[in-house]
C-alpha positions as a Python dict, from the first residue, in 0.01 Angstrom:
ca = {
    (1, 'X'): (0, 0, 0),
    (2, 'X'): (42, 353, 137),
    (3, 'X'): (354, 537, 243),
    (4, 'X'): (402, 885, 383),
    (5, 'X'): (466, 1009, 29),
    (6, 'X'): (156, 842, -110),
    (7, 'X'): (76, 503, -264),
    (8, 'X'): (328, 251, -390),
    (9, 'X'): (226, 33, -684),
    (10, 'X'): (262, -346, -691),
    (11, 'X'): (593, -330, -878),
    (12, 'X'): (741, -100, -612),
    (13, 'X'): (698, 225, -806),
    (14, 'X'): (585, 519, -597),
    (15, 'X'): (307, 722, -757),
    (16, 'X'): (508, 1030, -663),
    (17, 'X'): (786, 914, -896),
    (18, 'X'): (560, 900, -1201),
    (19, 'X'): (581, 1278, -1240),
    (20, 'X'): (919, 1449, -1263),
    (21, 'X'): (864, 1799, -1130),
    (22, 'X'): (1210, 1918, -1234),
    (23, 'X'): (1194, 1817, -1601),
    (24, 'X'): (815, 1854, -1635),
    (25, 'X'): (762, 1497, -1755),
    (26, 'X'): (495, 1234, -1683),
    (27, 'X'): (550, 863, -1736),
    (28, 'X'): (324, 722, -2005),
    (29, 'X'): (219, 429, -1789),
    (30, 'X'): (-16, 677, -1622),
    (31, 'X'): (-239, 637, -1931),
    (32, 'X'): (-283, 261, -1896),
    (33, 'X'): (-206, 132, -1545),
    (34, 'X'): (-508, -47, -1384),
    (35, 'X'): (-375, 15, -1032),
    (36, 'X'): (-357, 388, -1096),
    (37, 'X'): (-709, 381, -1235),
    (38, 'X'): (-848, 231, -915),
    (39, 'X'): (-662, 490, -708),
    (40, 'X'): (-802, 768, -929),
    (41, 'X'): (-1156, 651, -864),
    (42, 'X'): (-1098, 697, -491),
    (43, 'X'): (-861, 991, -476),
    (44, 'X'): (-984, 1205, -766),
    (45, 'X'): (-1336, 1105, -864),
    (46, 'X'): (-1419, 1020, -504),
    (47, 'X'): (-1297, 1359, -375),
    (48, 'X'): (-1336, 1638, -633),
    (49, 'X'): (-1641, 1821, -762),
    (50, 'X'): (-1775, 1656, -1080),
    (51, 'X'): (-2004, 1795, -1352),
    (52, 'X'): (-2314, 1580, -1402),
    (53, 'X'): (-2535, 1795, -1624),
    (54, 'X'): (-2757, 2102, -1625),
    (55, 'X'): (-3074, 2175, -1432),
    (56, 'X'): (-3263, 2239, -1758),
    (57, 'X'): (-3232, 1865, -1832),
    (58, 'X'): (-3465, 1790, -1538),
    (59, 'X'): (-3703, 2087, -1532),
    (60, 'X'): (-4009, 1926, -1369),
    (61, 'X'): (-4075, 1774, -1027),
    (62, 'X'): (-3995, 1404, -1039),
    (63, 'X'): (-3764, 1435, -1340),
    (64, 'X'): (-3443, 1235, -1310),
    (65, 'X'): (-3141, 1129, -1512),
    (66, 'X'): (-2872, 870, -1455),
    (67, 'X'): (-2512, 990, -1474),
    (68, 'X'): (-2175, 876, -1341),
    (69, 'X'): (-1931, 1000, -1079),
    (70, 'X'): (-1621, 812, -1183),
    (71, 'X'): (-1707, 443, -1164),
    (72, 'X'): (-2027, 504, -965),
    (73, 'X'): (-2370, 537, -1126),
    (74, 'X'): (-2585, 810, -969),
    (75, 'X'): (-2943, 932, -988),
    (76, 'X'): (-2981, 1308, -1042),
    (77, 'X'): (-3334, 1393, -927),
    (78, 'X'): (-3563, 1690, -874),
    (79, 'X'): (-3794, 1658, -574),
    (80, 'X'): (-4140, 1809, -510),
    (81, 'X'): (-3985, 2126, -370),
    (82, 'X'): (-3772, 2169, -682),
    (83, 'X'): (-3446, 2080, -506),
    (84, 'X'): (-3189, 1872, -695),
    (85, 'X'): (-3035, 1563, -535),
    (86, 'X'): (-2756, 1328, -642),
    (87, 'X'): (-2800, 973, -511),
    (88, 'X'): (-2586, 663, -546),
    (89, 'X'): (-2774, 436, -788),
    (90, 'X'): (-2727, 132, -563),
    (91, 'X'): (-3016, -15, -365),
    (92, 'X'): (-2936, -29, 5),
    (93, 'X'): (-3084, -381, 23),
    (94, 'X'): (-2882, -607, -209),
    (95, 'X'): (-2686, -367, -428),
    (96, 'X'): (-2904, -374, -740),
    (97, 'X'): (-2916, -60, -952),
    (98, 'X'): (-3228, 128, -852),
    (99, 'X'): (-3274, 275, -1199),
    (100, 'X'): (-3182, 82, -1513),
    (101, 'X'): (-3290, 357, -1756),
    (102, 'X'): (-3115, 680, -1856),
    (103, 'X'): (-3388, 928, -1764),
    (104, 'X'): (-3755, 966, -1678),
    (105, 'X'): (-4007, 1106, -1433),
    (106, 'X'): (-4130, 945, -1113),
    (107, 'X'): (-4203, 1039, -754),
    (108, 'X'): (-4091, 698, -627),
    (109, 'X'): (-3780, 509, -737),
    (110, 'X'): (-3842, 136, -698),
    (111, 'X'): (-3576, -133, -724),
    (112, 'X'): (-3691, -409, -960),
    (113, 'X'): (-3515, -682, -757),
    (114, 'X'): (-3704, -683, -424),
    (115, 'X'): (-3920, -375, -463),
    (116, 'X'): (-3753, -147, -211),
    (117, 'X'): (-3881, 205, -275),
    (118, 'X'): (-3714, 545, -231),
    (119, 'X'): (-3830, 906, -260),
    (120, 'X'): (-3679, 1160, -497),
    (121, 'X'): (-3452, 1282, -215),
    (122, 'X'): (-3326, 928, -148),
    (123, 'X'): (-3523, 849, 166),
    (124, 'X'): (-3632, 488, 213),
    (125, 'X'): (-4010, 445, 190),
    (126, 'X'): (-4041, 75, 253),
    (127, 'X'): (-4048, -275, 109),
    (128, 'X'): (-4342, -477, -27),
    (129, 'X'): (-4569, -654, 226),
    (130, 'X'): (-4518, -384, 486),
    (131, 'X'): (-4670, -586, 771),
    (132, 'X'): (-4388, -840, 733),
    (133, 'X'): (-4127, -565, 783),
    (134, 'X'): (-3901, -701, 508),
    (135, 'X'): (-3640, -438, 576),
    (136, 'X'): (-3586, -590, 920),
    (137, 'X'): (-3561, -424, 1259),
    (138, 'X'): (-3184, -392, 1297),
    (139, 'X'): (-3167, -63, 1101),
    (140, 'X'): (-3431, 208, 1101),
    (141, 'X'): (-3588, 334, 781),
    (142, 'X'): (-3390, 655, 823),
    (143, 'X'): (-3068, 452, 795),
    (144, 'X'): (-3169, 270, 477),
    (145, 'X'): (-3192, 558, 233),
    (146, 'X'): (-2976, 592, -78),
    (147, 'X'): (-2630, 736, -24),
    (148, 'X'): (-2635, 1109, -99),
    (149, 'X'): (-2365, 1320, -257),
    (150, 'X'): (-2304, 1686, -180),
    (151, 'X'): (-2457, 1904, -454),
    (152, 'X'): (-2416, 2257, -581),
    (153, 'X'): (-2558, 2448, -876),
    (154, 'X'): (-2337, 2691, -1065),
    (155, 'X'): (-2493, 2880, -1351),
    (156, 'X'): (-2744, 2595, -1370),
    (157, 'X'): (-2467, 2336, -1400),
    (158, 'X'): (-2504, 2047, -1154),
    (159, 'X'): (-2186, 1957, -967),
    (160, 'X'): (-2156, 1693, -696),
    (161, 'X'): (-1891, 1538, -474),
    (162, 'X'): (-1865, 1247, -230),
    (163, 'X'): (-1632, 1461, -19),
    (164, 'X'): (-1908, 1579, 214),
    (165, 'X'): (-1683, 1777, 448),
    (166, 'X'): (-1427, 1881, 186),
    (167, 'X'): (-1363, 2218, 21),
    (168, 'X'): (-1661, 2418, -101),
    (169, 'X'): (-1724, 2440, -474),
    (170, 'X'): (-1618, 2805, -467),
    (171, 'X'): (-1290, 2712, -299),
    (172, 'X'): (-1241, 2435, -555),
    (173, 'X'): (-1276, 2683, -843),
    (174, 'X'): (-1053, 2938, -668),
    (175, 'X'): (-928, 3225, -883),
    (176, 'X'): (-1066, 3058, -1196),
    (177, 'X'): (-1420, 3147, -1086),
    (178, 'X'): (-1356, 3511, -1176),
    (179, 'X'): (-1326, 3399, -1539),
    (180, 'X'): (-1590, 3124, -1533),
    (181, 'X'): (-1847, 3379, -1412),
    (182, 'X'): (-1804, 3558, -1748),
    (183, 'X'): (-1932, 3242, -1917),
    (184, 'X'): (-2182, 3090, -1677),
    (185, 'X'): (-2305, 3384, -1465),
    (186, 'X'): (-2342, 3655, -1726),
    (187, 'X'): (-2713, 3673, -1813),
    (188, 'X'): (-3055, 3719, -1653),
    (189, 'X'): (-3199, 3376, -1728),
    (190, 'X'): (-2882, 3174, -1783),
    (191, 'X'): (-2801, 2891, -2019),
    (192, 'X'): (-3010, 2592, -2116),
    (193, 'X'): (-2934, 2270, -2299),
    (194, 'X'): (-3053, 2198, -2651),
    (195, 'X'): (-3178, 1847, -2588),
    (196, 'X'): (-3008, 1557, -2409),
    (197, 'X'): (-2631, 1524, -2435),
    (198, 'X'): (-2463, 1321, -2705),
    (199, 'X'): (-2259, 1027, -2574),
    (200, 'X'): (-2020, 775, -2721),
    (201, 'X'): (-1742, 548, -2597),
    (202, 'X'): (-1376, 598, -2689),
    (203, 'X'): (-1116, 326, -2633),
    (204, 'X'): (-883, 556, -2442),
    (205, 'X'): (-775, 647, -2091),
    (206, 'X'): (-972, 940, -1953),
    (207, 'X'): (-656, 1142, -1880),
    (208, 'X'): (-558, 1154, -2248),
    (209, 'X'): (-869, 1364, -2301),
    (210, 'X'): (-867, 1528, -1958),
    (211, 'X'): (-523, 1684, -1985),
    (212, 'X'): (-603, 1813, -2334),
    (213, 'X'): (-906, 1991, -2190),
    (214, 'X'): (-664, 2196, -1977),
    (215, 'X'): (-640, 2453, -2259),
    (216, 'X'): (-410, 2268, -2501),
    (217, 'X'): (-414, 2514, -2790),
    (218, 'X'): (-101, 2399, -2970),
    (219, 'X'): (-254, 2084, -3122),
    (220, 'X'): (-506, 2297, -3313),
    (221, 'X'): (-236, 2402, -3560),
    (222, 'X'): (-166, 2044, -3668),
    (223, 'X'): (-449, 1810, -3570),
    (224, 'X'): (-718, 2063, -3668),
    (225, 'X'): (-527, 2240, -3946),
    (226, 'X'): (-823, 2190, -4180),
    (227, 'X'): (-1002, 2467, -3986),
    (228, 'X'): (-773, 2713, -4160),
    (229, 'X'): (-774, 2531, -4493),
    (230, 'X'): (-1138, 2440, -4555),
    (231, 'X'): (-1314, 2510, -4223),
    (232, 'X'): (-1460, 2818, -4053),
    (233, 'X'): (-1132, 3012, -4063),
    (234, 'X'): (-1039, 2934, -4423),
    (235, 'X'): (-1199, 3250, -4561),
    (236, 'X'): (-1054, 3477, -4291),
    (237, 'X'): (-722, 3611, -4418),
    (238, 'X'): (-462, 3822, -4245),
    (239, 'X'): (-446, 4156, -4428),
    (240, 'X'): (-65, 4168, -4415),
    (241, 'X'): (38, 3811, -4491),
    (242, 'X'): (-271, 3688, -4674),
    (243, 'X'): (-254, 3372, -4464),
    (244, 'X'): (-550, 3217, -4287),
    (245, 'X'): (-646, 3316, -3934),
    (246, 'X'): (-554, 2995, -3753),
    (247, 'X'): (-199, 3069, -3636),
    (248, 'X'): (-307, 3400, -3490),
    (249, 'X'): (-557, 3213, -3273),
    (250, 'X'): (-262, 3066, -3083),
    (251, 'X'): (-171, 3405, -2934),
    (252, 'X'): (-347, 3542, -2630),
    (253, 'X'): (-358, 3501, -2254),
    (254, 'X'): (-368, 3169, -2069),
    (255, 'X'): (-477, 3124, -1710),
    (256, 'X'): (-374, 2831, -1492),
    (257, 'X'): (-495, 2721, -1151),
    (258, 'X'): (-334, 2527, -866),
    (259, 'X'): (-645, 2307, -889),
    (260, 'X'): (-584, 2218, -1254),
    (261, 'X'): (-846, 2449, -1405),
    (262, 'X'): (-746, 2633, -1723),
    (263, 'X'): (-860, 2898, -1968),
    (264, 'X'): (-742, 3035, -2302),
    (265, 'X'): (-832, 3399, -2368),
    (266, 'X'): (-801, 3522, -2725),
    (267, 'X'): (-761, 3877, -2857),
    (268, 'X'): (-1065, 4018, -3039),
    (269, 'X'): (-881, 4317, -3186),
    (270, 'X'): (-852, 4182, -3541),
    (271, 'X'): (-1216, 4073, -3543),
    (272, 'X'): (-1329, 4416, -3422),
    (273, 'X'): (-1117, 4593, -3686),
    (274, 'X'): (-1255, 4369, -3959),
    (275, 'X'): (-1615, 4432, -3854),
    (276, 'X'): (-1591, 4808, -3785),
    (277, 'X'): (-1286, 4942, -3967),
    (278, 'X'): (-1193, 5111, -3641),
    (279, 'X'): (-932, 5057, -3373),
    (280, 'X'): (-1076, 4868, -3074),
    (281, 'X'): (-914, 5117, -2836),
    (282, 'X'): (-1136, 5388, -2984),
    (283, 'X'): (-1451, 5193, -2896),
    (284, 'X'): (-1613, 5141, -2559),
    (285, 'X'): (-1675, 4783, -2441),
    (286, 'X'): (-2047, 4835, -2512),
    (287, 'X'): (-1971, 4943, -2871),
    (288, 'X'): (-1750, 4638, -2923),
    (289, 'X'): (-2019, 4409, -2782),
    (290, 'X'): (-2275, 4550, -3026),
    (291, 'X'): (-2073, 4444, -3329),
    (292, 'X'): (-1932, 4127, -3172),
    (293, 'X'): (-2149, 3996, -2887),
    (294, 'X'): (-2005, 3715, -2673),
    (295, 'X'): (-2069, 3365, -2812),
    (296, 'X'): (-2430, 3270, -2754),
    (297, 'X'): (-2553, 3626, -2704),
    (298, 'X'): (-2711, 3877, -2939),
    (299, 'X'): (-2655, 4253, -2941),
    (300, 'X'): (-2980, 4321, -2757),
    (301, 'X'): (-2866, 4094, -2470),
    (302, 'X'): (-2555, 4304, -2401),
    (303, 'X'): (-2719, 4509, -2119),
    (304, 'X'): (-2745, 4182, -1924),
    (305, 'X'): (-2365, 4155, -1924),
    (306, 'X'): (-2337, 4499, -1769),
    (307, 'X'): (-2577, 4401, -1493),
    (308, 'X'): (-2406, 4074, -1398),
    (309, 'X'): (-2034, 4139, -1442),
    (310, 'X'): (-1792, 4384, -1286),
    (311, 'X'): (-1616, 4655, -1486),
    (312, 'X'): (-1287, 4464, -1503),
    (313, 'X'): (-1465, 4151, -1620),
    (314, 'X'): (-1646, 4356, -1886),
    (315, 'X'): (-1313, 4495, -2006),
    (316, 'X'): (-1171, 4142, -2043),
    (317, 'X'): (-1486, 4013, -2214),
    (318, 'X'): (-1472, 4294, -2468),
    (319, 'X'): (-1103, 4255, -2550),
    (320, 'X'): (-950, 3917, -2451),
    (321, 'X'): (-1235, 3685, -2343),
    (322, 'X'): (-1199, 3324, -2229),
    (323, 'X'): (-1305, 3096, -2516),
    (324, 'X'): (-1187, 2746, -2433),
    (325, 'X'): (-1068, 2574, -2119),
    (326, 'X'): (-1138, 2310, -1863),
    (327, 'X'): (-1251, 2236, -1509),
    (328, 'X'): (-1047, 1966, -1337),
    (329, 'X'): (-1062, 1672, -1367),
    (330, 'X'): (-1263, 1598, -1683),
    (331, 'X'): (-1456, 1898, -1819),
    (332, 'X'): (-1390, 2092, -2138),
    (333, 'X'): (-1589, 2401, -2235),
    (334, 'X'): (-1589, 2599, -2559),
    (335, 'X'): (-1741, 2946, -2613),
    (336, 'X'): (-1632, 3008, -2971),
    (337, 'X'): (-1665, 3287, -3224),
    (338, 'X'): (-1722, 3107, -3554),
    (339, 'X'): (-1660, 3324, -3862),
    (340, 'X'): (-1937, 3304, -4121),
    (341, 'X'): (-1899, 3340, -4500),
    (342, 'X'): (-2084, 3675, -4492),
    (343, 'X'): (-1826, 3821, -4252),
    (344, 'X'): (-2042, 3792, -3942),
    (345, 'X'): (-1966, 3575, -3640),
    (346, 'X'): (-2182, 3302, -3486),
    (347, 'X'): (-2140, 3181, -3131),
    (348, 'X'): (-2103, 2815, -3041),
    (349, 'X'): (-2128, 2686, -2683),
    (350, 'X'): (-2045, 2328, -2587),
    (351, 'X'): (-1934, 2138, -2278),
    (352, 'X'): (-1771, 1795, -2274),
    (353, 'X'): (-1704, 1550, -1995),
    (354, 'X'): (-1474, 1249, -2024),
    (355, 'X'): (-1621, 988, -1789),
    (356, 'X'): (-1389, 699, -1696),
    (357, 'X'): (-1508, 355, -1804),
    (358, 'X'): (-1191, 164, -1716),
    (359, 'X'): (-815, 208, -1767),
    (360, 'X'): (-857, 211, -2145),
    (361, 'X'): (-1211, 336, -2200),
    (362, 'X'): (-1395, 667, -2155),
    (363, 'X'): (-1742, 795, -2232),
    (364, 'X'): (-1740, 1122, -2422),
    (365, 'X'): (-2042, 1338, -2332),
    (366, 'X'): (-2127, 1656, -2523),
    (367, 'X'): (-2385, 1921, -2429),
    (368, 'X'): (-2484, 2203, -2665),
    (369, 'X'): (-2597, 2519, -2486),
    (370, 'X'): (-2773, 2843, -2570),
    (371, 'X'): (-2884, 3138, -2361),
    (372, 'X'): (-3252, 3106, -2270),
    (373, 'X'): (-3320, 3441, -2441),
    (374, 'X'): (-3162, 3333, -2769),
    (375, 'X'): (-3400, 3382, -3067),
    (376, 'X'): (-3522, 3061, -3231),
    (377, 'X'): (-3342, 3116, -3562),
    (378, 'X'): (-3008, 3188, -3389),
    (379, 'X'): (-3034, 2890, -3155),
    (380, 'X'): (-3095, 2658, -3449),
    (381, 'X'): (-2783, 2788, -3624),
    (382, 'X'): (-2587, 2747, -3300),
    (383, 'X'): (-2714, 2394, -3252),
    (384, 'X'): (-2621, 2298, -3606),
    (385, 'X'): (-2271, 2444, -3610),
    (386, 'X'): (-2189, 2336, -3253),
    (387, 'X'): (-2289, 1980, -3339),
    (388, 'X'): (-2102, 1979, -3669),
    (389, 'X'): (-1780, 2095, -3503),
    (390, 'X'): (-1792, 1981, -3142),
    (391, 'X'): (-2050, 1702, -3130),
    (392, 'X'): (-1980, 1331, -3105),
    (393, 'X'): (-1959, 1314, -3486),
    (394, 'X'): (-1823, 1669, -3515),
    (395, 'X'): (-1518, 1729, -3729),
    (396, 'X'): (-1307, 1861, -3441),
    (397, 'X'): (-1396, 1574, -3210),
    (398, 'X'): (-1330, 1313, -3477),
    (399, 'X'): (-973, 1444, -3479),
    (400, 'X'): (-931, 1446, -3100),
    (401, 'X'): (-1092, 1109, -3035),
    (402, 'X'): (-858, 948, -3285),
    (403, 'X'): (-542, 1053, -3097),
    (404, 'X'): (-640, 943, -2746),
    (405, 'X'): (-667, 568, -2825),
    (406, 'X'): (-324, 574, -2991),
    (407, 'X'): (-173, 732, -2679),
    (408, 'X'): (-343, 473, -2458),
    (409, 'X'): (-220, 182, -2672),
    (410, 'X'): (133, 321, -2674),
    (411, 'X'): (123, 343, -2294),
    (412, 'X'): (67, -34, -2275),
    (413, 'X'): (385, -124, -2461),
    (414, 'X'): (686, -268, -2279),
    (415, 'X'): (894, 26, -2403),
    (416, 'X'): (613, 273, -2457),
    (417, 'X'): (505, 272, -2092),
    (418, 'X'): (856, 392, -1999),
    (419, 'X'): (839, 693, -2231),
    (420, 'X'): (726, 1030, -2097),
    (421, 'X'): (472, 1298, -2175),
    (422, 'X'): (660, 1629, -2189),
    (423, 'X'): (535, 1973, -2085),
    (424, 'X'): (859, 2165, -2128),
    (425, 'X'): (741, 2460, -2340),
    (426, 'X'): (711, 2700, -2049),
    (427, 'X'): (597, 3060, -2044),
    (428, 'X'): (854, 3326, -1963),
    (429, 'X'): (625, 3625, -1996),
    (430, 'X'): (379, 3666, -1711),
    (431, 'X'): (57, 3862, -1732),
    (432, 'X'): (5, 4151, -1974),
    (433, 'X'): (53, 4494, -1826),
    (434, 'X'): (-263, 4601, -1649),
    (435, 'X'): (-430, 4260, -1663),
    (436, 'X'): (-707, 4279, -1402),
    (437, 'X'): (-783, 3913, -1343),
    (438, 'X'): (-641, 3671, -1084),
    (439, 'X'): (-470, 3335, -1128),
    (440, 'X'): (-146, 3217, -1289),
    (441, 'X'): (-156, 3442, -1596),
    (442, 'X'): (74, 3442, -1901),
    (443, 'X'): (55, 3600, -2245),
    (444, 'X'): (190, 3510, -2586),
    (445, 'X'): (187, 3198, -2801),
    (446, 'X'): (14, 2905, -2631),
    (447, 'X'): (247, 2696, -2411),
    (448, 'X'): (230, 2385, -2190),
    (449, 'X'): (182, 2553, -1851),
    (450, 'X'): (-193, 2499, -1818),
    (451, 'X'): (-163, 2127, -1886),
    (452, 'X'): (139, 2095, -1661),
    (453, 'X'): (-55, 2251, -1373),
    (454, 'X'): (-333, 1999, -1446),
    (455, 'X'): (-82, 1715, -1391),
    (456, 'X'): (58, 1879, -1080),
    (457, 'X'): (-287, 1879, -921),
    (458, 'X'): (-340, 1518, -1031),
    (459, 'X'): (-16, 1433, -851),
    (460, 'X'): (-117, 1629, -541),
    (461, 'X'): (-443, 1437, -510),
    (462, 'X'): (-287, 1100, -591),
    (463, 'X'): (-14, 1135, -328),
    (464, 'X'): (-211, 1307, -53),
    (465, 'X'): (-197, 1140, 287),
    (466, 'X'): (-512, 936, 351),
    (467, 'X'): (-622, 664, 584),
    (468, 'X'): (-517, 320, 463),
}
């Protein structure tokens, strides 16, 4: 049922009332309600731009992979001209899945049920026994192709949406694109995947993971405290306190977006001092890059940064670069500086998506990336450490994927579903003086603002006026 203020659930609750904008609280039933889940498939996953993979996963003509846009299976294909298409994996004849495998190479996609055949761009070729015209004469062949999504490539990443006439991908990213370009549009040849993504199923609502991807830094201090005790940061001590480096990682700049995108930018000053013995202010951005290249890059790749990014972006990259964040609704990215025992730093690049599989189930997908110019020995180290930390069996993700099911179970309880998620630690600082980048910018110890803006955009989409 729809009202002017959005949907009303079967028990009479308006979706608009699930989020209290004054107290910055969200009812926990949002993490378990089947009605909400069905609305999300239409209003969020049926409308927004969704990450499906990277073009390097399907490099050759005829390559394809099967991915999901919310609850819909799709074929991601590369045609003879090299163009990428995203097609609903539902045969236009009787609704059978056209492809029942995860990936492959073919010039013709044939449904196993009645043999209807489709090209790599989704056009209908025909049915067996052509002279009998088994597709009938009511609809033309041109009308019987696979349903096509709108597609864009960004830094080689494949995004698609069912909202054919909706906002452009650039409009969807908004101000956040200025920062994302530092990660995905920074080099001559771009990123590539190190093999197919890792995937596993978690018994949790997708939003438990999705809202964390909106730059939740605070949980690192407790859930991932081992990073400072026995992990990568355990041997990095503060020269004044002698304590490990982890707490200091919570300070920096956070960027929010009205569209729920988020980034955490962390100060490199202490790392630069440790590596050079000099004050960062006394070094040019190029000099800082030579001793501490961005994650995934080597010192000899630094000139590529200068070619692809503007001066203000270079200044941010060399001092307070984005390292973790998310793209609404279900993407997390990590471009991390991982301290090594010898005092050096290794880059790790990973992207996650949290694909809905029902009100209490998600599929966790993890890609490990390197720059195409990365030397073989460095890419192997990156692959190993990225997988150990951020992979499906990685130590960080074992922590995270343990919390989300508990939240989902709690949200099913008679009392638990009435409790609220709270985002009341709000910034009172604003942007640092002279900060050149756009967006909703704040500095200091990590707060709840980025995640709260994620929920605000969720609410905006869920309560938007639509046709019944």
